[in-house]
mmCIF file of C-alpha atoms and ligand atoms in Angstrom:
data_model
loop_
_atom_site.group_PDB
_atom_site.id
_atom_site.type_symbol
_atom_site.label_atom_id
_atom_site.label_comp_id
_atom_site.label_asym_id
_atom_site.label_seq_id
_atom_site.Cartn_x
_atom_site.Cartn_y
_atom_site.Cartn_z
ATOM 1 C CA MET T 6 -4.181 123.045 23.707
ATOM 2 C CA THR T 7 -4.057 120.961 26.508
ATOM 3 C CA GLN T 8 -4.940 122.789 29.882
ATOM 4 C CA THR T 9 -5.206 121.620 33.633
ATOM 5 C CA THR T 10 -8.180 119.418 33.268
ATOM 6 C CA VAL T 11 -10.970 118.750 35.923
ATOM 7 C CA THR T 12 -12.043 115.161 35.994
ATOM 8 C CA GLY T 13 -14.571 114.722 38.696
ATOM 9 C CA SER T 14 -13.299 116.862 41.713
ATOM 10 C CA ALA T 15 -9.412 115.964 40.949
ATOM 11 C CA VAL T 16 -7.365 118.563 39.008
ATOM 12 C CA GLN T 17 -5.163 116.598 36.562
ATOM 13 C CA PRO T 18 -1.670 118.642 36.644
ATOM 14 C CA VAL T 19 -0.258 119.103 33.161
ATOM 15 C CA ASN T 20 2.569 117.223 31.858
ATOM 16 C CA LEU T 21 5.275 119.456 30.698
ATOM 17 C CA PHE T 22 6.500 117.134 28.414
ATOM 18 C CA SER T 23 3.309 116.651 26.567
ATOM 19 C CA PHE T 24 3.617 119.739 24.470
ATOM 20 C CA ASP T 25 6.138 120.234 21.310
ATOM 21 C CA ARG T 26 7.283 124.066 21.192
ATOM 22 C CA HIS T 27 4.172 125.766 19.994
ATOM 23 C CA GLY T 28 1.922 123.724 22.514
ATOM 24 C CA LEU T 29 4.107 124.910 25.315
ATOM 25 C CA GLY T 30 4.526 128.838 24.075
ATOM 26 C CA GLU T 31 0.524 128.666 24.207
ATOM 27 C CA TYR T 32 0.150 126.621 27.588
ATOM 28 C CA LEU T 33 2.824 129.278 29.184
ATOM 29 C CA GLN T 34 0.608 132.272 27.649
ATOM 30 C CA SER T 35 -2.342 130.897 29.585
ATOM 31 C CA LEU T 36 0.086 131.075 32.554
ATOM 32 C CA GLY T 37 0.431 134.805 31.827
ATOM 33 C CA GLU T 38 4.014 134.223 30.677
ATOM 34 C CA LYS T 39 5.608 135.322 27.216
ATOM 35 C CA PRO T 40 5.818 132.540 24.979
ATOM 36 C CA TYR T 41 9.271 133.066 24.316
ATOM 37 C CA ARG T 42 9.838 131.195 27.838
ATOM 38 C CA ALA T 43 9.437 128.024 26.207
ATOM 39 C CA LYS T 44 12.838 127.850 25.336
ATOM 40 C CA GLN T 45 13.908 128.473 28.584
ATOM 41 C CA VAL T 46 11.906 125.429 29.443
ATOM 42 C CA MET T 47 12.834 123.335 26.723
ATOM 43 C CA GLN T 48 16.580 123.576 27.062
ATOM 44 C CA TRP T 49 15.817 122.401 30.872
ATOM 45 C CA LEU T 50 13.815 119.245 29.906
ATOM 46 C CA TYR T 51 15.569 118.332 26.637
ATOM 47 C CA ALA T 52 18.992 119.941 26.250
ATOM 48 C CA ARG T 53 20.189 119.615 30.240
ATOM 49 C CA GLY T 54 17.799 116.422 30.759
ATOM 50 C CA VAL T 55 16.267 118.393 34.075
ATOM 51 C CA ARG T 56 12.808 117.810 35.103
ATOM 52 C CA ASP T 57 12.601 119.034 38.463
ATOM 53 C CA PHE T 58 11.598 122.673 38.634
ATOM 54 C CA ASP T 59 13.768 123.889 41.315
ATOM 55 C CA GLU T 60 16.929 123.200 39.520
ATOM 56 C CA MET T 61 15.514 125.790 36.654
ATOM 57 C CA SER T 62 17.557 128.516 37.920
ATOM 58 C CA ASP T 63 16.770 131.079 35.054
ATOM 59 C CA ILE T 64 13.063 130.580 35.721
ATOM 60 C CA SER T 65 11.329 132.887 37.756
ATOM 61 C CA LYS T 66 10.073 131.751 41.546
ATOM 62 C CA SER T 67 6.611 132.736 40.405
ATOM 63 C CA LEU T 68 6.579 130.552 37.785
ATOM 64 C CA ARG T 69 8.614 127.517 39.218
ATOM 65 C CA ALA T 70 5.853 128.246 41.966
ATOM 66 C CA GLN T 71 3.003 127.867 39.079
ATOM 67 C CA PHE T 72 4.701 125.012 37.986
ATOM 68 C CA HIS T 73 4.944 123.204 41.320
ATOM 69 C CA GLU T 74 0.825 123.829 41.761
ATOM 70 C CA GLN T 75 -0.045 123.149 38.123
ATOM 71 C CA CYS T 76 2.259 121.089 36.342
ATOM 72 C CA THR T 77 4.326 117.835 36.327
ATOM 73 C CA THR T 78 7.371 116.014 34.716
ATOM 74 C CA THR T 79 6.588 112.612 35.052
ATOM 75 C CA LEU T 80 7.615 109.935 32.944
ATOM 76 C CA PRO T 81 7.070 106.178 32.542
ATOM 77 C CA THR T 82 9.696 104.260 35.333
ATOM 78 C CA VAL T 83 12.013 101.709 34.296
ATOM 79 C CA SER T 84 10.934 98.259 35.210
ATOM 80 C CA GLU T 85 13.637 96.069 33.539
ATOM 81 C CA GLU T 86 16.745 96.725 31.587
ATOM 82 C CA HIS T 87 18.214 94.188 29.407
ATOM 83 C CA LEU T 88 21.644 94.640 27.982
ATOM 84 C CA SER T 89 22.524 92.357 24.552
ATOM 85 C CA THR T 90 26.081 91.209 23.952
ATOM 86 C CA ASP T 91 26.295 93.209 20.936
ATOM 87 C CA GLY T 92 25.621 96.341 23.135
ATOM 88 C CA THR T 93 21.917 96.507 22.283
ATOM 89 C CA CYS T 94 20.013 97.527 25.327
ATOM 90 C CA LYS T 95 16.208 96.702 25.637
ATOM 91 C CA TRP T 96 14.243 98.910 28.452
ATOM 92 C CA LEU T 97 10.556 97.772 29.830
ATOM 93 C CA PHE T 98 9.096 100.959 30.860
ATOM 94 C CA GLU T 99 6.044 100.927 33.177
ATOM 95 C CA LEU T 100 3.437 103.712 32.433
ATOM 96 C CA HIS T 101 1.238 105.296 35.228
ATOM 97 C CA ASP T 102 -2.051 102.610 34.263
ATOM 98 C CA GLY T 103 0.658 99.503 35.124
ATOM 99 C CA ASN T 104 1.021 98.648 31.089
ATOM 100 C CA ARG T 105 4.471 98.156 29.984
ATOM 101 C CA ILE T 106 6.030 99.089 26.681
ATOM 102 C CA GLU T 107 9.750 98.279 25.353
ATOM 103 C CA THR T 108 12.014 100.554 23.948
ATOM 104 C CA VAL T 109 15.207 99.328 22.197
ATOM 105 C CA TYR T 110 18.550 100.990 21.603
ATOM 106 C CA ILE T 111 20.909 100.152 19.146
ATOM 107 C CA PRO T 112 24.458 101.220 19.256
ATOM 108 C CA GLU T 113 26.515 101.599 15.983
ATOM 109 C CA LYS T 114 29.880 102.870 14.978
ATOM 110 C CA ASP T 115 28.716 106.084 14.341
ATOM 111 C CA ARG T 116 25.398 106.456 15.490
ATOM 112 C CA GLY T 117 22.578 105.312 18.251
ATOM 113 C CA THR T 118 19.206 104.222 16.837
ATOM 114 C CA LEU T 119 16.235 104.492 19.547
ATOM 115 C CA CYS T 120 13.251 102.105 18.457
ATOM 116 C CA VAL T 121 10.540 103.981 19.940
ATOM 117 C CA SER T 122 6.949 102.666 20.474
ATOM 118 C CA SER T 123 4.138 104.557 19.690
ATOM 119 C CA GLN T 124 1.170 102.352 21.066
ATOM 120 C CA ILE T 125 0.272 99.876 24.308
ATOM 121 C CA GLY T 126 0.413 96.746 22.162
ATOM 122 C CA CYS T 127 -1.132 96.754 18.361
ATOM 123 C CA ALA T 128 -4.217 96.489 16.713
ATOM 124 C CA LEU T 129 -3.130 95.290 13.267
ATOM 125 C CA ASP T 130 -2.494 91.805 13.822
ATOM 126 C CA CYS T 131 0.254 91.105 11.640
ATOM 127 C CA SER T 132 0.647 87.336 11.634
ATOM 128 C CA PHE T 133 4.401 87.271 12.111
ATOM 129 C CA CYS T 134 4.664 89.759 14.741
ATOM 130 C CA ALA T 135 5.014 89.480 18.554
ATOM 131 C CA THR T 136 3.460 92.766 19.446
ATOM 132 C CA ALA T 137 0.166 91.852 17.560
ATOM 133 C CA ARG T 138 -0.028 88.753 19.936
ATOM 134 C CA GLN T 139 -0.115 91.189 22.900
ATOM 135 C CA GLY T 140 -3.709 92.598 21.798
ATOM 136 C CA PHE T 141 -4.355 96.614 22.206
ATOM 137 C CA ASN T 142 -4.727 98.466 24.971
ATOM 138 C CA ARG T 143 -4.356 102.799 24.310
ATOM 139 C CA ASN T 144 -2.350 105.126 22.322
ATOM 140 C CA LEU T 145 0.600 106.512 24.044
ATOM 141 C CA SER T 146 0.792 110.102 24.997
ATOM 142 C CA VAL T 147 3.185 112.571 23.507
ATOM 143 C CA ASP T 148 5.035 112.630 26.884
ATOM 144 C CA GLU T 149 5.184 108.501 27.130
ATOM 145 C CA ILE T 150 6.791 108.997 23.494
ATOM 146 C CA ILE T 151 9.145 111.668 23.955
ATOM 147 C CA GLY T 152 9.898 110.219 27.109
ATOM 148 C CA GLN T 153 11.362 107.042 25.953
ATOM 149 C CA VAL T 154 14.055 109.074 24.035
ATOM 150 C CA TRP T 155 14.871 111.503 27.341
ATOM 151 C CA LEU T 156 14.629 108.183 29.541
ATOM 152 C CA ALA T 157 17.345 106.187 27.225
ATOM 153 C CA ASN T 158 19.118 109.046 26.773
ATOM 154 C CA LYS T 159 19.340 109.450 30.586
ATOM 155 C CA LEU T 160 19.734 105.969 31.342
ATOM 156 C CA LEU T 161 22.973 105.343 29.060
ATOM 157 C CA SER T 162 24.920 108.538 30.471
ATOM 158 C CA ALA T 163 24.102 106.804 33.779
ATOM 159 C CA ARG T 164 25.412 103.637 33.248
ATOM 160 C CA PRO T 165 29.692 103.492 32.712
ATOM 161 C CA GLU T 166 29.327 100.985 29.951
ATOM 162 C CA THR T 167 27.202 103.142 28.075
ATOM 163 C CA ARG T 168 28.170 106.669 29.216
ATOM 164 C CA GLY T 169 28.917 108.788 26.137
ATOM 165 C CA GLN T 170 26.018 107.414 23.911
ATOM 166 C CA LYS T 171 23.013 108.852 22.968
ATOM 167 C CA VAL T 172 20.027 108.885 20.661
ATOM 168 C CA THR T 173 21.184 110.067 17.540
ATOM 169 C CA ASN T 174 18.406 108.382 15.153
ATOM 170 C CA VAL T 175 14.985 107.410 15.994
ATOM 171 C CA VAL T 176 13.126 104.569 14.225
ATOM 172 C CA MET T 177 9.092 104.503 14.931
ATOM 173 C CA MET T 178 9.677 100.737 14.802
ATOM 174 C CA GLY T 179 8.518 99.571 18.464
ATOM 175 C CA MET T 180 5.282 98.313 19.553
ATOM 176 C CA GLY T 181 2.297 100.069 18.028
ATOM 177 C CA GLU T 182 1.022 101.397 14.425
ATOM 178 C CA PRO T 183 2.468 105.144 14.739
ATOM 179 C CA LEU T 184 0.092 106.517 11.951
ATOM 180 C CA LEU T 185 -3.023 105.165 14.408
ATOM 181 C CA ASN T 186 -1.776 107.597 16.778
ATOM 182 C CA MET T 187 -1.452 110.820 14.838
ATOM 183 C CA SER T 188 -2.155 113.202 17.592
ATOM 184 C CA ALA T 189 0.447 112.155 19.541
ATOM 185 C CA LEU T 190 2.851 111.299 16.833
ATOM 186 C CA VAL T 191 3.224 114.506 15.316
ATOM 187 C CA PRO T 192 4.147 116.888 18.355
ATOM 188 C CA SER T 193 6.526 114.138 19.391
ATOM 189 C CA LEU T 194 8.283 113.936 16.203
ATOM 190 C CA SER T 195 8.407 117.564 16.134
ATOM 191 C CA LEU T 196 10.222 117.739 19.776
ATOM 192 C CA MET T 197 12.592 115.006 18.251
ATOM 193 C CA MET T 198 13.634 117.109 15.530
ATOM 194 C CA ASP T 199 13.152 120.930 17.199
ATOM 195 C CA ASP T 200 16.778 122.257 17.670
ATOM 196 C CA LEU T 201 15.470 122.750 21.596
ATOM 197 C CA GLY T 202 14.393 119.080 21.607
ATOM 198 C CA TYR T 203 16.628 116.742 20.261
ATOM 199 C CA GLY T 204 17.546 118.383 17.087
ATOM 200 C CA LEU T 205 17.396 115.277 15.190
ATOM 201 C CA SER T 206 17.375 115.796 10.973
ATOM 202 C CA LYS T 207 14.531 114.320 8.820
ATOM 203 C CA ARG T 208 17.328 111.708 7.838
ATOM 204 C CA ARG T 209 17.611 110.627 11.056
ATOM 205 C CA THR T 210 13.681 110.393 12.167
ATOM 206 C CA THR T 211 12.017 107.521 10.578
ATOM 207 C CA VAL T 212 8.322 106.677 10.566
ATOM 208 C CA SER T 213 7.495 102.992 9.914
ATOM 209 C CA THR T 214 3.891 101.718 9.308
ATOM 210 C CA SER T 215 1.879 98.754 8.026
ATOM 211 C CA GLY T 216 0.327 101.000 5.346
ATOM 212 C CA VAL T 217 -2.497 103.142 6.574
ATOM 213 C CA VAL T 218 -2.987 105.239 3.459
ATOM 214 C CA PRO T 219 -5.150 107.976 4.606
ATOM 215 C CA ALA T 220 -3.094 109.102 7.620
ATOM 216 C CA MET T 221 0.365 108.697 5.416
ATOM 217 C CA ASP T 222 -0.784 112.015 3.514
ATOM 218 C CA ARG T 223 -1.853 113.365 6.928
ATOM 219 C CA LEU T 224 1.727 112.618 7.830
ATOM 220 C CA THR T 225 3.124 114.475 5.061
ATOM 221 C CA ASP T 226 1.055 117.269 5.236
ATOM 222 C CA ALA T 227 2.043 117.657 8.881
ATOM 223 C CA ILE T 228 5.619 117.017 9.224
ATOM 224 C CA ASP T 229 8.818 116.200 6.864
ATOM 225 C CA VAL T 230 10.235 112.712 7.886
ATOM 226 C CA SER T 231 11.891 109.481 6.668
ATOM 227 C CA LEU T 232 9.008 107.057 5.838
ATOM 228 C CA ALA T 233 9.531 103.265 6.075
ATOM 229 C CA VAL T 234 6.634 100.667 4.987
ATOM 230 C CA SER T 235 5.991 97.497 6.099
ATOM 231 C CA LEU T 236 5.440 95.795 2.729
ATOM 232 C CA HIS T 237 6.354 92.283 3.448
ATOM 233 C CA ALA T 238 4.811 90.718 -0.090
ATOM 234 C CA PRO T 239 4.170 91.890 -3.544
ATOM 235 C CA THR T 240 0.717 90.230 -4.075
ATOM 236 C CA ASN T 241 -2.504 91.399 -2.354
ATOM 237 C CA GLU T 242 -3.520 87.716 -1.837
ATOM 238 C CA LEU T 243 -0.041 87.100 -0.114
ATOM 239 C CA ARG T 244 0.014 90.566 1.878
ATOM 240 C CA ASP T 245 -3.901 90.118 2.788
ATOM 241 C CA GLN T 246 -2.516 87.152 5.094
ATOM 242 C CA LEU T 247 0.476 88.667 6.291
ATOM 243 C CA VAL T 248 -0.575 92.247 7.085
ATOM 244 C CA PRO T 249 -4.342 92.150 7.291
ATOM 245 C CA ILE T 250 -4.686 95.907 6.632
ATOM 246 C CA ASN T 251 -3.558 95.152 3.173
ATOM 247 C CA ARG T 252 -7.608 94.248 2.819
ATOM 248 C CA LYS T 253 -8.533 97.745 3.629
ATOM 249 C CA TYR T 254 -5.797 99.658 2.003
ATOM 250 C CA PRO T 255 -4.240 97.048 -1.042
ATOM 251 C CA ILE T 256 -0.979 97.671 -2.504
ATOM 252 C CA ALA T 257 -1.822 99.955 -5.292
ATOM 253 C CA GLU T 258 -3.456 102.300 -2.928
ATOM 254 C CA LEU T 259 -0.414 102.217 -0.756
ATOM 255 C CA MET T 260 2.067 102.429 -3.836
ATOM 256 C CA ASP T 261 -0.126 105.387 -4.810
ATOM 257 C CA ALA T 262 0.609 107.104 -1.294
ATOM 258 C CA CYS T 263 4.005 106.209 -1.650
ATOM 259 C CA TRP T 264 4.413 108.240 -4.687
ATOM 260 C CA ARG T 265 2.839 111.291 -3.099
ATOM 261 C CA TYR T 266 5.073 110.949 -0.512
ATOM 262 C CA VAL T 267 8.246 111.086 -2.774
ATOM 263 C CA LYS T 268 6.721 113.943 -4.786
ATOM 264 C CA GLU T 269 5.834 116.082 -2.035
ATOM 265 C CA GLY T 270 7.963 119.000 -1.306
ATOM 266 C CA SER T 271 11.324 120.040 -2.584
ATOM 267 C CA ARG T 272 13.574 117.448 -0.680
ATOM 268 C CA LYS T 273 14.666 114.559 -2.722
ATOM 269 C CA LYS T 274 12.613 111.689 -1.039
ATOM 270 C CA SER T 275 12.735 107.874 -0.884
ATOM 271 C CA VAL T 276 10.682 105.336 1.147
ATOM 272 C CA LEU T 277 12.238 102.067 2.632
ATOM 273 C CA PHE T 278 10.422 99.155 2.003
ATOM 274 C CA GLU T 279 10.396 96.707 5.297
ATOM 275 C CA TYR T 280 10.409 92.848 4.009
ATOM 276 C CA VAL T 281 10.567 90.288 6.655
ATOM 277 C CA MET T 282 11.669 86.927 5.204
ATOM 278 C CA LEU T 283 9.334 84.502 5.979
ATOM 279 C CA ASP T 284 10.685 80.730 5.083
ATOM 280 C CA GLY T 285 8.697 79.499 2.202
ATOM 281 C CA VAL T 286 5.990 82.080 2.428
ATOM 282 C CA ASN T 287 7.155 85.379 0.868
ATOM 283 C CA ASP T 288 11.028 84.164 0.115
ATOM 284 C CA ASN T 289 10.571 82.329 -3.268
ATOM 285 C CA PRO T 290 11.785 83.651 -6.473
ATOM 286 C CA ALA T 291 8.423 84.421 -7.889
ATOM 287 C CA GLU T 292 7.960 86.753 -5.163
ATOM 288 C CA ALA T 293 11.268 88.789 -5.821
ATOM 289 C CA ARG T 294 10.277 88.671 -9.577
ATOM 290 C CA ALA T 295 6.945 90.234 -8.332
ATOM 291 C CA LEU T 296 8.762 92.622 -6.043
ATOM 292 C CA ALA T 297 11.356 93.918 -8.578
ATOM 293 C CA LYS T 298 8.042 94.930 -10.870
ATOM 294 C CA LEU T 299 6.543 96.447 -8.484
ATOM 295 C CA LEU T 300 9.130 98.482 -7.143
ATOM 296 C CA ARG T 301 11.529 98.997 -10.517
ATOM 297 C CA ASN T 302 10.837 102.728 -11.048
ATOM 298 C CA PHE T 303 10.134 103.676 -7.186
ATOM 299 C CA PRO T 304 12.826 106.025 -5.501
ATOM 300 C CA GLY T 305 13.321 103.820 -2.516
ATOM 301 C CA LYS T 306 14.959 100.789 -1.223
ATOM 302 C CA VAL T 307 14.153 97.261 -0.296
ATOM 303 C CA ASN T 308 15.435 96.542 3.619
ATOM 304 C CA LEU T 309 15.235 92.359 3.977
ATOM 305 C CA ILE T 310 14.515 91.688 7.563
ATOM 306 C CA PRO T 311 15.536 88.209 8.925
ATOM 307 C CA PHE T 312 12.339 86.891 10.850
ATOM 308 C CA ASN T 313 12.722 86.848 14.620
ATOM 309 C CA PRO T 314 11.112 83.849 16.045
ATOM 310 C CA PHE T 315 8.743 83.878 19.050
ATOM 311 C CA PRO T 316 6.776 80.904 20.610
ATOM 312 C CA SER T 317 4.221 79.950 18.313
ATOM 313 C CA SER T 318 4.260 82.355 15.431
ATOM 314 C CA GLY T 319 4.154 79.325 12.789
ATOM 315 C CA TYR T 320 7.212 80.581 10.670
ATOM 316 C CA GLN T 321 10.858 80.114 10.108
ATOM 317 C CA ARG T 322 13.465 82.361 9.435
ATOM 318 C CA SER T 323 14.767 82.303 5.664
ATOM 319 C CA SER T 324 17.796 80.511 5.029
ATOM 320 C CA ARG T 325 20.958 82.765 4.411
ATOM 321 C CA ALA T 326 21.163 81.089 1.270
ATOM 322 C CA ARG T 327 17.354 81.890 0.271
ATOM 323 C CA VAL T 328 18.055 85.618 1.233
ATOM 324 C CA GLU T 329 20.755 85.985 -0.764
ATOM 325 C CA ARG T 330 18.871 84.619 -3.773
ATOM 326 C CA PHE T 331 16.205 86.900 -3.391
ATOM 327 C CA GLN T 332 18.578 89.804 -3.066
ATOM 328 C CA SER T 333 20.264 89.102 -6.232
ATOM 329 C CA ILE T 334 16.819 89.090 -8.128
ATOM 330 C CA LEU T 335 16.032 92.606 -6.906
ATOM 331 C CA SER T 336 19.805 93.834 -7.528
ATOM 332 C CA GLU T 337 19.262 92.190 -10.977
ATOM 333 C CA GLN T 338 16.223 94.101 -11.528
ATOM 334 C CA GLY T 339 17.979 97.382 -10.305
ATOM 335 C CA VAL T 340 16.167 97.467 -7.199
ATOM 336 C CA LEU T 341 18.140 98.455 -4.427
ATOM 337 C CA THR T 342 18.263 95.911 -1.536
ATOM 338 C CA LEU T 343 19.957 96.106 1.932
ATOM 339 C CA THR T 344 19.734 92.935 4.386
ATOM 340 C CA ARG T 345 19.566 94.153 8.191
ATOM 341 C CA THR T 346 21.497 92.412 10.559
ATOM 342 C CA THR T 347 19.482 91.266 13.550
ATOM 343 C CA ARG T 348 20.669 93.008 16.784
ATOM 344 C CA GLY T 349 19.482 92.317 20.448
ATOM 345 C CA ASP T 350 18.012 88.869 19.870
ATOM 346 C CA ASP T 351 19.404 87.169 22.882
ATOM 347 C CA ILE T 352 17.553 89.542 24.734
ATOM 348 C CA ASP T 353 14.267 89.371 22.713
ATOM 349 C CA ALA T 354 14.731 93.193 21.484
ATOM 350 C CA ALA T 355 14.834 92.260 17.568
ATOM 351 C CA CYS T 356 12.299 93.759 15.219
ATOM 352 C CA GLY T 357 8.939 92.092 16.110
ATOM 353 C CA GLN T 358 9.945 90.496 19.269
ATOM 354 C CA LEU T 359 8.708 93.679 21.340
ATOM 355 C CA ALA T 360 5.824 92.282 23.726
ATOM 356 C CA GLY T 361 5.616 94.489 26.897
ATOM 357 C CA GLN T 362 2.762 93.877 29.165
ATOM 358 C CA VAL T 363 -0.290 94.898 27.502
ATOM 359 C CA ASP T 364 -3.693 94.719 29.447
ATOM 360 C CA ASP T 365 -5.590 93.622 26.043
ATOM 361 C CA ARG T 366 -8.674 95.539 25.637
ATOM 362 C CA SER T 367 -9.083 94.054 21.979
ATOM 363 C CA ARG T 368 -10.000 90.569 23.063
ATOM 364 C CA ARG T 369 -7.154 88.739 20.903
ATOM 365 C CA TYR T 370 -7.113 86.023 22.897
ATOM 366 C CA VAL T 371 -10.637 85.072 21.688
ATOM 367 C CA LYS T 372 -9.586 85.462 18.012
ATOM 368 C CA PHE T 373 -6.788 83.059 18.527
ATOM 369 C CA ALA T 374 -8.979 80.308 19.616
ATOM 370 C CA GLU T 375 -10.271 80.766 16.058
ATOM 371 C CA PRO T 376 -8.696 80.347 12.479
ATOM 372 C CA ARG T 377 -5.736 82.815 11.893
ATOM 373 C CA PHE T 378 -6.065 86.078 9.853
ATOM 374 C CA GLY T 379 -8.791 88.153 11.619
ATOM 375 C CA GLU T 380 -11.657 89.332 9.635
ATOM 376 C CA GLN T 381 -11.709 92.937 10.869
ATOM 377 C CA PHE T 382 -10.303 94.227 7.264
ATOM 378 C CA ARG T 383 -12.691 92.363 5.144
HETATM 379 N N1 SAH C 413 3.518 99.127 12.619
HETATM 380 C C1 SAH C 413 4.674 99.652 11.987
HETATM 381 C C2 SAH C 413 5.679 99.773 13.054
HETATM 382 C C3 SAH C 413 6.426 98.665 13.842
HETATM 383 S S1 SAH C 413 7.599 98.388 12.870
HETATM 384 C C4 SAH C 413 4.706 98.928 10.949
HETATM 385 O O1 SAH C 413 4.537 97.822 10.529
HETATM 386 O O2 SAH C 413 5.619 99.300 9.985
HETATM 387 C C5 SAH C 413 8.266 97.033 13.060
HETATM 388 C C6 SAH C 413 9.006 96.374 11.829
HETATM 389 O O3 SAH C 413 9.399 95.143 12.223
HETATM 390 C C7 SAH C 413 7.832 96.003 10.949
HETATM 391 O O4 SAH C 413 8.654 96.151 9.670
HETATM 392 C C8 SAH C 413 7.359 94.813 11.152
HETATM 393 O O5 SAH C 413 6.846 94.386 9.910
HETATM 394 C C9 SAH C 413 8.856 93.879 11.305
HETATM 395 N N2 SAH C 413 8.432 92.681 12.056
HETATM 396 C C10 SAH C 413 7.500 92.273 12.786
HETATM 397 N N3 SAH C 413 7.599 91.211 13.202
HETATM 398 C C11 SAH C 413 8.797 90.971 12.980
HETATM 399 C C12 SAH C 413 9.392 89.758 12.996
HETATM 400 N N4 SAH C 413 9.065 88.666 13.898
HETATM 401 N N5 SAH C 413 10.607 89.564 12.629
HETATM 402 C C13 SAH C 413 11.081 90.663 11.837
HETATM 403 N N6 SAH C 413 10.982 91.569 11.770
HETATM 404 C C14 SAH C 413 9.526 92.051 12.206
#
């Protein structure tokens, strides 16, 4: 449990957004309160969107005084806001250490999906992803992850054009690899799905991974959410190049982990396989046939994502004809396939375009002076 921590002589305040319900109950108990007080505090923070202790009128004066002394409800600050012509909204949030992360809200007829970041930058170096080029700084904390949902709802309701819109779905598809930040991811998901948090169902809460196999099993054990897997290639030879973590956890191991996920628990589960369409690289009929073979008997769907370009990526988006050809081969083989429509690309808010502003600690720039496809997973 997180407590007020002492570093040097400065006492760090405890951020109330850093606890899920259980953790908050424990923390309040440590202050001499009954754990059920967590319910009241969460209602203020999440249902009512209130973070000023003085407004928490049903909380006793003495507890509020303790909050003032020991706690904060600090969240990232809005550094930029961009609204796309299609209604997609991208925010650049500044964190306490000056790094900036991106969060994207995508409105659709019957829902509002928030694409949430889990890390500052990313260490995985997927060859077609803009976030990878930023390098990696650190994991986000629970308050920084759940704060993106809190702020998105607040900002949507504050703007006349978007009033009435809110986050109904979360996809952990922003910057970073969520499964490399399990200790903050799990409590954050638990807050998103808690009735006293955002009450999102499992169906509406999706974690996307590039395939960190051991963490996939740990996620299944910890919490029941929807799973998306960034596959992008049907063979190890190709996937090793596009998604370098494949060198550590090759396709057969990844598919085994996917099977364990779908077989766990009573709920009928499936996996969404993401496949970015890179012209002439992974979009040939041969790859479509290999992909169909790999997924034919698997309870899942393929989501074909048009590649979103960014400067010096070296890749081109597949033509519509090539995407259709690819899709029809998969469909003929009985593999369910969707094509994702690109949203928000006029404001660089589309998949893989999120870059934020990362104080890179991974020395990625050194690697980019060398041949592509770093050696770290060999
Ligand atoms: N690290 C996790 C979460 C990021 S999700 C993962 O890899 O799943 C971001 C999704 O967008 C992934 O499927 C990713 O592969 C895809 N993506 C990345 N760069 C892209 C680009 N330039 N164009 C389209 N999709 C991209």
